[in-house]
Amino acid sequence: MEKVYEVRAYRWAGGQYEMTEPHIVPGKSREEARNRLAAHMGEGWKASEAFEAAFGGNLQLEQRLEIFEKLGYRIVRAERQAE
């Protein structure tokens, strides 16, 4: 089962490190989440330590779905059939 992690990406550029804001990244493990973010950011970027995202009960379902859509996941919504 996938969990959601908070991960930052960083790289050495122009004599200093650049670091991104935290990204919310799904993964089956911390390592998988780190690898996904590094691949997403492209060449030269590395991922920092992954921490389990703490948004748990703070975000509504629609907000969580928006996060996953921004990460490139296609959200399929099933419509309820009238009984």
GROMACS .gro file of C-alpha atoms in nm:
model
   83
    1MET     CA    1   0.000   0.000   0.000
    2GLU     CA    2   0.131   0.344  -0.089
    3LYS     CA    3   0.186   0.609   0.174
    4VAL     CA    4   0.239   0.977   0.111
    5TYR     CA    5   0.575   1.139   0.188
    6GLU     CA    6   0.706   1.492   0.206
    7VAL     CA    7   1.031   1.518   0.009
    8ARG     CA    8   1.250   1.806  -0.106
    9ALA     CA    9   1.475   1.801  -0.410
   10TYR     CA   10   1.815   1.968  -0.423
   11ARG     CA   11   2.107   2.022  -0.662
   12TRP     CA   12   2.443   2.197  -0.678
   13ALA     CA   13   2.424   2.492  -0.917
   14GLY     CA   14   2.631   2.807  -0.955
   15GLY     CA   15   2.846   2.740  -0.650
   16GLN     CA   16   2.558   2.678  -0.412
   17TYR     CA   17   2.281   2.431  -0.337
   18GLU     CA   18   1.930   2.496  -0.462
   19MET     CA   19   1.646   2.330  -0.274
   20THR     CA   20   1.278   2.306  -0.361
   21GLU     CA   21   0.978   2.350  -0.139
   22PRO     CA   22   0.850   2.017  -0.002
   23HIS     CA   23   0.674   1.798  -0.256
   24ILE     CA   24   0.401   1.555  -0.156
   25VAL     CA   25   0.499   1.225  -0.319
   26PRO     CA   26   0.327   0.885  -0.297
   27GLY     CA   27   0.533   0.569  -0.262
   28LYS     CA   28   0.539   0.222  -0.113
   29SER     CA   29   0.856   0.321   0.077
   30ARG     CA   30   1.061   0.629   0.157
   31GLU     CA   31   1.316   0.522  -0.103
   32GLU     CA   32   1.052   0.487  -0.375
   33ALA     CA   33   0.916   0.834  -0.298
   34ARG     CA   34   1.268   0.980  -0.314
   35ASN     CA   35   1.337   0.806  -0.646
   36ARG     CA   36   1.008   0.930  -0.794
   37LEU     CA   37   1.081   1.291  -0.705
   38ALA     CA   38   1.439   1.278  -0.833
   39ALA     CA   39   1.320   1.129  -1.163
   40HIS     CA   40   1.044   1.391  -1.188
   41MET     CA   41   1.287   1.681  -1.130
   42GLY     CA   42   1.534   1.564  -1.393
   43GLU     CA   43   1.909   1.543  -1.436
   44GLY     CA   44   2.125   1.679  -1.157
   45TRP     CA   45   1.851   1.676  -0.894
   46LYS     CA   46   1.862   1.451  -0.588
   47ALA     CA   47   1.596   1.390  -0.327
   48SER     CA   48   1.644   1.461   0.041
   49GLU     CA   49   1.517   1.240   0.320
   50ALA     CA   50   1.149   1.150   0.290
   51PHE     CA   51   0.916   1.209   0.584
   52GLU     CA   52   0.565   1.076   0.614
   53ALA     CA   53   0.336   1.362   0.518
   54ALA     CA   54   0.146   1.495   0.814
   55PHE     CA   55  -0.158   1.627   0.634
   56GLY     CA   56  -0.358   1.311   0.717
   57GLY     CA   57  -0.686   1.434   0.860
   58ASN     CA   58  -0.623   1.800   0.784
   59LEU     CA   59  -0.713   1.785   0.416
   60GLN     CA   60  -1.045   1.696   0.265
   61LEU     CA   61  -1.066   1.421   0.004
   62GLU     CA   62  -1.087   1.669  -0.286
   63GLN     CA   63  -0.770   1.846  -0.168
   64ARG     CA   64  -0.587   1.512  -0.146
   65LEU     CA   65  -0.701   1.421  -0.497
   66GLU     CA   66  -0.573   1.756  -0.628
   67ILE     CA   67  -0.229   1.678  -0.484
   68PHE     CA   68  -0.219   1.342  -0.661
   69GLU     CA   69  -0.335   1.503  -0.988
   70LYS     CA   70  -0.051   1.758  -0.963
   71LEU     CA   71   0.189   1.465  -0.926
   72GLY     CA   72   0.070   1.331  -1.260
   73TYR     CA   73  -0.175   1.067  -1.143
   74ARG     CA   74  -0.493   1.031  -1.341
   75ILE     CA   75  -0.787   1.028  -1.102
   76VAL     CA   76  -1.078   0.815  -1.213
   77ARG     CA   77  -1.397   0.901  -1.036
   78ALA     CA   78  -1.672   0.643  -1.035
   79GLU     CA   79  -2.023   0.780  -1.049
   80ARG     CA   80  -2.274   0.626  -0.813
   81GLN     CA   81  -2.557   0.451  -0.986
   82ALA     CA   82  -2.908   0.542  -0.877
   83GLU     CA   83  -3.075   0.249  -0.708
   0.00000   0.00000   0.00000
